[in-house]
Amino acid sequence: MAAQPTPEQVERAAALLKVVADPTRLRLLSALNAAGPGGELCVCDLAAVIGLSESAVSHQLRLLRQVRAVQARRAGRVVYYRLLDAHLTVLIGSALEHASESG
């Protein structure tokens, strides 16, 4: 039998899934995922892709940073975001693939 996760691991995983479950944040993560491995997008590009204001996108990205889903890099006045690791690529891909299957 596989070892059970620690209570801390369960809490962190649940927090991540809760944040990712929001449609707007999932769209942001999908856009970053589409940028490819290590691909980055700035707030203005993300806002244009998903059709929200830069302020709204920044707010959502702050929540994604808190659960370690995205990483930010500042270049002057512009902040670029990317997915933190390959686990998120798999998570997003699996969730969207599951949603596209006919039931």
XYZ file of N, CA, C and O in Angstrom:
412
model
N 0.841 -1.178 0.000
C 0.000 0.000 0.000
C 0.888 1.243 0.000
O 1.869 1.307 0.727
N 0.526 2.214 -0.807
C 1.305 3.443 -0.908
C 1.165 4.264 0.371
O 0.128 4.248 1.033
N 2.221 4.978 0.705
C 2.203 5.837 1.885
C 1.212 6.977 1.683
O 1.081 7.524 0.574
N 0.508 7.304 2.731
C -0.450 8.404 2.682
C 0.292 9.736 2.754
O 1.330 9.839 3.414
N -0.233 10.773 2.076
C 0.408 12.093 2.166
C 0.265 12.654 3.580
O -0.666 12.298 4.308
N 1.185 13.525 3.926
C 1.112 14.172 5.234
C -0.051 15.168 5.231
O -0.486 15.625 4.168
N -0.540 15.525 6.403
C -1.606 16.536 6.460
C -1.198 17.857 5.785
O -2.012 18.492 5.129
N 0.064 18.232 5.920
C 0.545 19.466 5.275
C 0.481 19.343 3.748
O 0.084 20.280 3.059
N 0.883 18.192 3.216
C 0.812 17.975 1.765
C -0.633 18.040 1.282
O -0.909 18.625 0.236
N -1.537 17.448 2.031
C -2.949 17.465 1.655
C -3.476 18.904 1.651
O -4.181 19.314 0.723
N -3.128 19.679 2.663
C -3.584 21.075 2.741
C -3.049 21.905 1.576
O -3.783 22.683 0.965
N -1.763 21.739 1.250
C -1.179 22.504 0.139
C -1.782 22.089 -1.197
O -2.073 22.927 -2.046
N -1.991 20.796 -1.391
C -2.594 20.308 -2.630
C -4.027 20.812 -2.762
O -4.449 21.234 -3.841
N -4.783 20.788 -1.663
C -6.164 21.270 -1.689
C -6.213 22.761 -1.997
O -7.077 23.222 -2.760
N -5.279 23.525 -1.430
C -5.225 24.969 -1.707
C -4.932 25.218 -3.181
O -5.546 26.097 -3.811
N -3.999 24.453 -3.744
C -3.683 24.591 -5.171
C -4.904 24.266 -6.023
O -5.269 25.031 -6.921
N -5.549 23.140 -5.745
C -6.714 22.748 -6.544
C -7.853 23.745 -6.412
O -8.551 24.028 -7.387
N -8.025 24.315 -5.236
C -9.069 25.324 -5.031
C -8.802 26.559 -5.886
O -9.703 27.081 -6.535
N -7.555 27.006 -5.910
C -7.204 28.196 -6.696
C -7.319 27.909 -8.192
O -7.843 28.712 -8.958
N -6.866 26.745 -8.609
C -6.894 26.376 -10.030
C -8.329 26.137 -10.517
O -8.620 26.284 -11.701
N -9.241 25.812 -9.610
C -10.620 25.498 -9.985
C -11.397 26.706 -10.512
O -12.428 26.539 -11.153
N -10.907 27.906 -10.295
C -11.573 29.096 -10.796
C -11.392 29.198 -12.309
O -10.261 29.104 -12.800
N -12.480 29.397 -13.083
C -12.357 29.440 -14.549
C -11.394 30.509 -15.067
O -10.638 30.257 -16.013
N -11.379 31.674 -14.447
C -10.473 32.735 -14.902
C -9.019 32.333 -14.680
O -8.177 32.485 -15.568
N -8.738 31.795 -13.515
C -7.359 31.377 -13.237
C -6.958 30.195 -14.106
O -5.811 30.116 -14.563
N -7.881 29.291 -14.379
C -7.571 28.174 -15.274
C -7.274 28.683 -16.682
O -6.374 28.177 -17.352
N -7.987 29.699 -17.126
C -7.698 30.297 -18.439
C -6.311 30.940 -18.454
O -5.575 30.832 -19.451
N -5.941 31.607 -17.367
C -4.597 32.192 -17.280
C -3.527 31.101 -17.330
O -2.547 31.222 -18.066
N -3.733 30.052 -16.563
C -2.769 28.951 -16.560
C -2.696 28.275 -17.921
O -1.608 27.894 -18.374
N -3.826 28.147 -18.592
C -3.847 27.546 -19.928
C -3.074 28.413 -20.916
O -2.349 27.895 -21.769
N -3.217 29.731 -20.803
C -2.469 30.639 -21.678
C -0.975 30.508 -21.433
O -0.179 30.465 -22.383
N -0.576 30.435 -20.173
C 0.843 30.253 -19.860
C 1.333 28.890 -20.323
O 2.455 28.762 -20.814
N 0.494 27.889 -20.199
C 0.848 26.545 -20.657
C 1.059 26.545 -22.176
O 1.972 25.895 -22.679
N 0.225 27.284 -22.891
C 0.336 27.352 -24.354
C 1.614 28.068 -24.789
O 2.066 27.894 -25.923
N 2.203 28.855 -23.891
C 3.456 29.555 -24.210
C 4.626 28.578 -24.306
O 5.705 28.956 -24.749
N 4.400 27.330 -23.890
C 5.434 26.303 -23.999
C 6.287 26.221 -22.759
O 6.192 27.066 -21.866
N 7.140 25.201 -22.704
C 8.014 25.016 -21.536
C 8.901 26.237 -21.317
O 9.612 26.668 -22.226
N 8.806 26.808 -20.125
C 9.610 27.985 -19.814
C 9.108 29.252 -20.468
O 9.696 30.306 -20.288
N 8.013 29.157 -21.235
C 7.470 30.328 -21.908
C 6.895 31.324 -20.921
O 6.358 30.951 -19.892
N 7.025 32.573 -21.250
C 6.565 33.635 -20.379
C 5.601 34.553 -21.121
O 5.729 34.737 -22.328
N 4.683 35.132 -20.368
C 3.790 36.163 -20.895
C 3.704 37.277 -19.862
O 3.704 37.020 -18.658
N 3.611 38.501 -20.349
C 3.451 39.625 -19.432
C 1.967 39.820 -19.127
O 1.093 39.244 -19.791
N 1.684 40.631 -18.135
C 0.309 40.878 -17.719
C -0.518 41.418 -18.883
O -1.656 40.984 -19.092
N 0.038 42.324 -19.668
C -0.728 42.907 -20.783
C -1.074 41.845 -21.829
O -2.190 41.841 -22.370
N -0.155 40.917 -22.096
C -0.441 39.840 -23.050
C -1.504 38.893 -22.495
O -2.416 38.480 -23.211
N -1.391 38.550 -21.224
C -2.382 37.674 -20.597
C -3.758 38.326 -20.596
O -4.768 37.665 -20.865
N -3.806 39.625 -20.320
C -5.084 40.345 -20.318
C -5.715 40.305 -21.703
O -6.931 40.093 -21.840
N -4.909 40.468 -22.729
C -5.431 40.441 -24.095
C -5.920 39.046 -24.478
O -6.965 38.903 -25.113
N -5.195 38.019 -24.075
C -5.553 36.648 -24.428
C -6.877 36.230 -23.800
O -7.712 35.614 -24.456
N -7.077 36.575 -22.524
C -8.293 36.101 -21.869
C -9.393 37.154 -21.786
O -10.484 36.859 -21.314
N -9.122 38.375 -22.239
C -10.163 39.399 -22.308
C -10.539 40.021 -20.979
O -11.706 40.330 -20.754
N -9.566 40.224 -20.120
C -9.793 40.906 -18.847
C -8.888 42.129 -18.746
O -7.929 42.258 -19.504
N -9.175 42.988 -17.781
C -8.311 44.139 -17.555
C -6.989 43.686 -16.946
O -6.914 42.618 -16.319
N -5.965 44.485 -17.121
C -4.666 44.158 -16.539
C -4.765 44.094 -15.021
O -4.119 43.260 -14.385
N -5.582 44.954 -14.433
C -5.762 44.954 -12.986
C -6.365 43.630 -12.508
O -5.900 43.043 -11.525
N -7.378 43.153 -13.211
C -8.017 41.884 -12.843
C -7.045 40.721 -13.012
O -6.990 39.810 -12.173
N -6.265 40.746 -14.079
C -5.276 39.688 -14.323
C -4.216 39.707 -13.220
O -3.848 38.658 -12.687
N -3.741 40.884 -12.853
C -2.734 40.995 -11.799
C -3.249 40.423 -10.485
O -2.511 39.744 -9.758
N -4.496 40.697 -10.173
C -5.096 40.165 -8.947
C -5.112 38.635 -8.966
O -4.739 37.989 -7.983
N -5.521 38.053 -10.079
C -5.570 36.595 -10.192
C -4.170 35.991 -10.140
O -3.963 34.936 -9.533
N -3.214 36.644 -10.760
C -1.833 36.152 -10.747
C -1.251 36.185 -9.338
O -0.461 35.319 -8.970
N -1.640 37.167 -8.552
C -1.175 37.232 -7.164
C -1.623 35.976 -6.410
O -0.848 35.366 -5.669
N -2.882 35.576 -6.625
C -3.388 34.362 -5.979
C -2.640 33.122 -6.464
O -2.321 32.224 -5.679
N -2.337 33.082 -7.753
C -1.592 31.948 -8.305
C -0.156 31.898 -7.784
O 0.400 30.825 -7.594
N 0.431 33.061 -7.546
C 1.781 33.095 -6.957
C 1.755 32.570 -5.524
O 2.679 31.883 -5.101
N 0.704 32.886 -4.787
C 0.618 32.465 -3.384
C 0.609 30.946 -3.233
O 1.107 30.426 -2.231
N 0.037 30.243 -4.207
C 0.011 28.770 -4.124
C 1.126 28.135 -4.959
O 1.110 26.944 -5.219
N 2.078 28.950 -5.364
C 3.240 28.499 -6.115
C 2.864 27.822 -7.438
O 3.432 26.806 -7.809
N 1.890 28.422 -8.145
C 1.508 27.909 -9.457
C 2.262 28.634 -10.562
O 2.526 28.061 -11.612
N 2.591 29.898 -10.320
C 3.316 30.691 -11.314
C 4.505 31.364 -10.650
O 4.547 31.536 -9.433
N 5.436 31.761 -11.485
C 6.619 32.482 -11.033
C 6.714 33.771 -11.831
O 6.437 33.777 -13.036
N 7.097 34.845 -11.168
C 7.191 36.155 -11.813
C 8.650 36.541 -12.009
O 9.513 36.187 -11.210
N 8.879 37.290 -13.096
C 10.206 37.853 -13.368
C 10.003 39.284 -13.843
O 9.254 39.525 -14.786
N 10.631 40.219 -13.163
C 10.493 41.623 -13.522
C 11.611 42.033 -14.469
O 12.778 41.722 -14.252
N 11.221 42.749 -15.522
C 12.182 43.327 -16.469
C 11.801 44.796 -16.634
O 10.914 45.125 -17.410
N 12.427 45.630 -15.833
C 12.040 47.044 -15.823
C 10.669 47.194 -15.198
O 10.419 46.749 -14.087
N 9.744 47.776 -15.957
C 8.383 47.974 -15.450
C 7.446 46.824 -15.809
O 6.304 46.796 -15.393
N 7.946 45.881 -16.581
C 7.106 44.780 -17.056
C 7.394 43.526 -16.222
O 8.548 43.196 -15.955
N 6.326 42.837 -15.830
C 6.462 41.589 -15.083
C 6.008 40.453 -15.988
O 4.920 40.500 -16.559
N 6.858 39.457 -16.134
C 6.570 38.277 -16.942
C 6.263 37.107 -16.020
O 6.890 36.940 -14.981
N 5.308 36.292 -16.442
C 4.889 35.142 -15.646
C 5.087 33.869 -16.452
O 4.971 33.861 -17.671
N 5.364 32.792 -15.718
C 5.461 31.467 -16.312
C 4.954 30.462 -15.297
O 4.902 30.741 -14.095
N 4.586 29.273 -15.787
C 4.193 28.199 -14.880
C 5.414 27.806 -14.058
O 6.536 27.792 -14.568
N 5.183 27.476 -12.810
C 6.310 27.182 -11.927
C 7.027 25.897 -12.310
O 8.247 25.834 -12.303
N 6.263 24.847 -12.677
C 6.932 23.595 -13.023
C 6.052 22.719 -13.910
O 4.905 23.057 -14.202
N 6.612 21.603 -14.322
C 5.926 20.694 -15.251
C 4.702 20.032 -14.626
O 3.797 19.603 -15.344
N 4.644 19.955 -13.304
C 3.477 19.363 -12.658
C 2.203 20.120 -13.043
O 1.148 19.509 -13.251
N 2.312 21.427 -13.145
C 1.138 22.228 -13.497
C 0.740 22.017 -14.948
O -0.441 22.016 -15.273
N 1.711 21.817 -15.810
C 1.415 21.519 -17.206
C 0.602 20.236 -17.302
O -0.405 20.175 -18.021
N 1.011 19.219 -16.560
C 0.300 17.938 -16.555
C -1.091 18.107 -15.953
O -2.082 17.603 -16.492
N -1.184 18.824 -14.843
C -2.469 19.039 -14.172
C -3.462 19.744 -15.086
O -4.605 19.300 -15.246
N -3.032 20.814 -15.723
C -3.907 21.576 -16.617
C -4.301 20.733 -17.822
O -5.470 20.662 -18.191
N -3.318 20.088 -18.434
C -3.600 19.247 -19.590
C -4.562 18.125 -19.267
O -5.509 17.860 -20.017
N -4.364 17.473 -18.134
C -5.236 16.366 -17.737
C -6.652 16.849 -17.458
O -7.632 16.209 -17.868
N -6.786 17.967 -16.769
C -8.118 18.499 -16.449
C -8.871 18.882 -17.717
O -10.060 18.560 -17.878
N -8.197 19.551 -18.639
C -8.866 19.969 -19.873
C -9.170 18.768 -20.783
O -10.210 18.730 -21.421
N -8.276 17.802 -20.806
C -8.517 16.587 -21.589
C -9.717 15.826 -21.021
O -10.579 15.364 -21.771
N -9.765 15.729 -19.716
C -10.897 15.050 -19.071
C -12.203 15.775 -19.388
O -13.218 15.128 -19.670
N -12.180 17.092 -19.377
C -13.383 17.880 -19.652
C -13.838 17.745 -21.111
O -15.049 17.880 -21.400
N -12.918 17.444 -22.015
C -13.295 17.344 -23.417
C -13.794 15.960 -23.806
O -14.330 15.771 -24.905
N -13.616 14.980 -22.924
C -14.105 13.630 -23.210
C -15.622 13.608 -23.154
O -16.230 14.225 -22.301
N -16.216 12.872 -24.087
C -17.673 12.753 -24.046
C -18.063 11.767 -22.960
O -17.397 10.773 -22.728
N -19.135 12.096 -22.261
C -19.523 11.290 -21.117
C -20.521 10.308 -21.483
O -20.926 9.354 -21.060
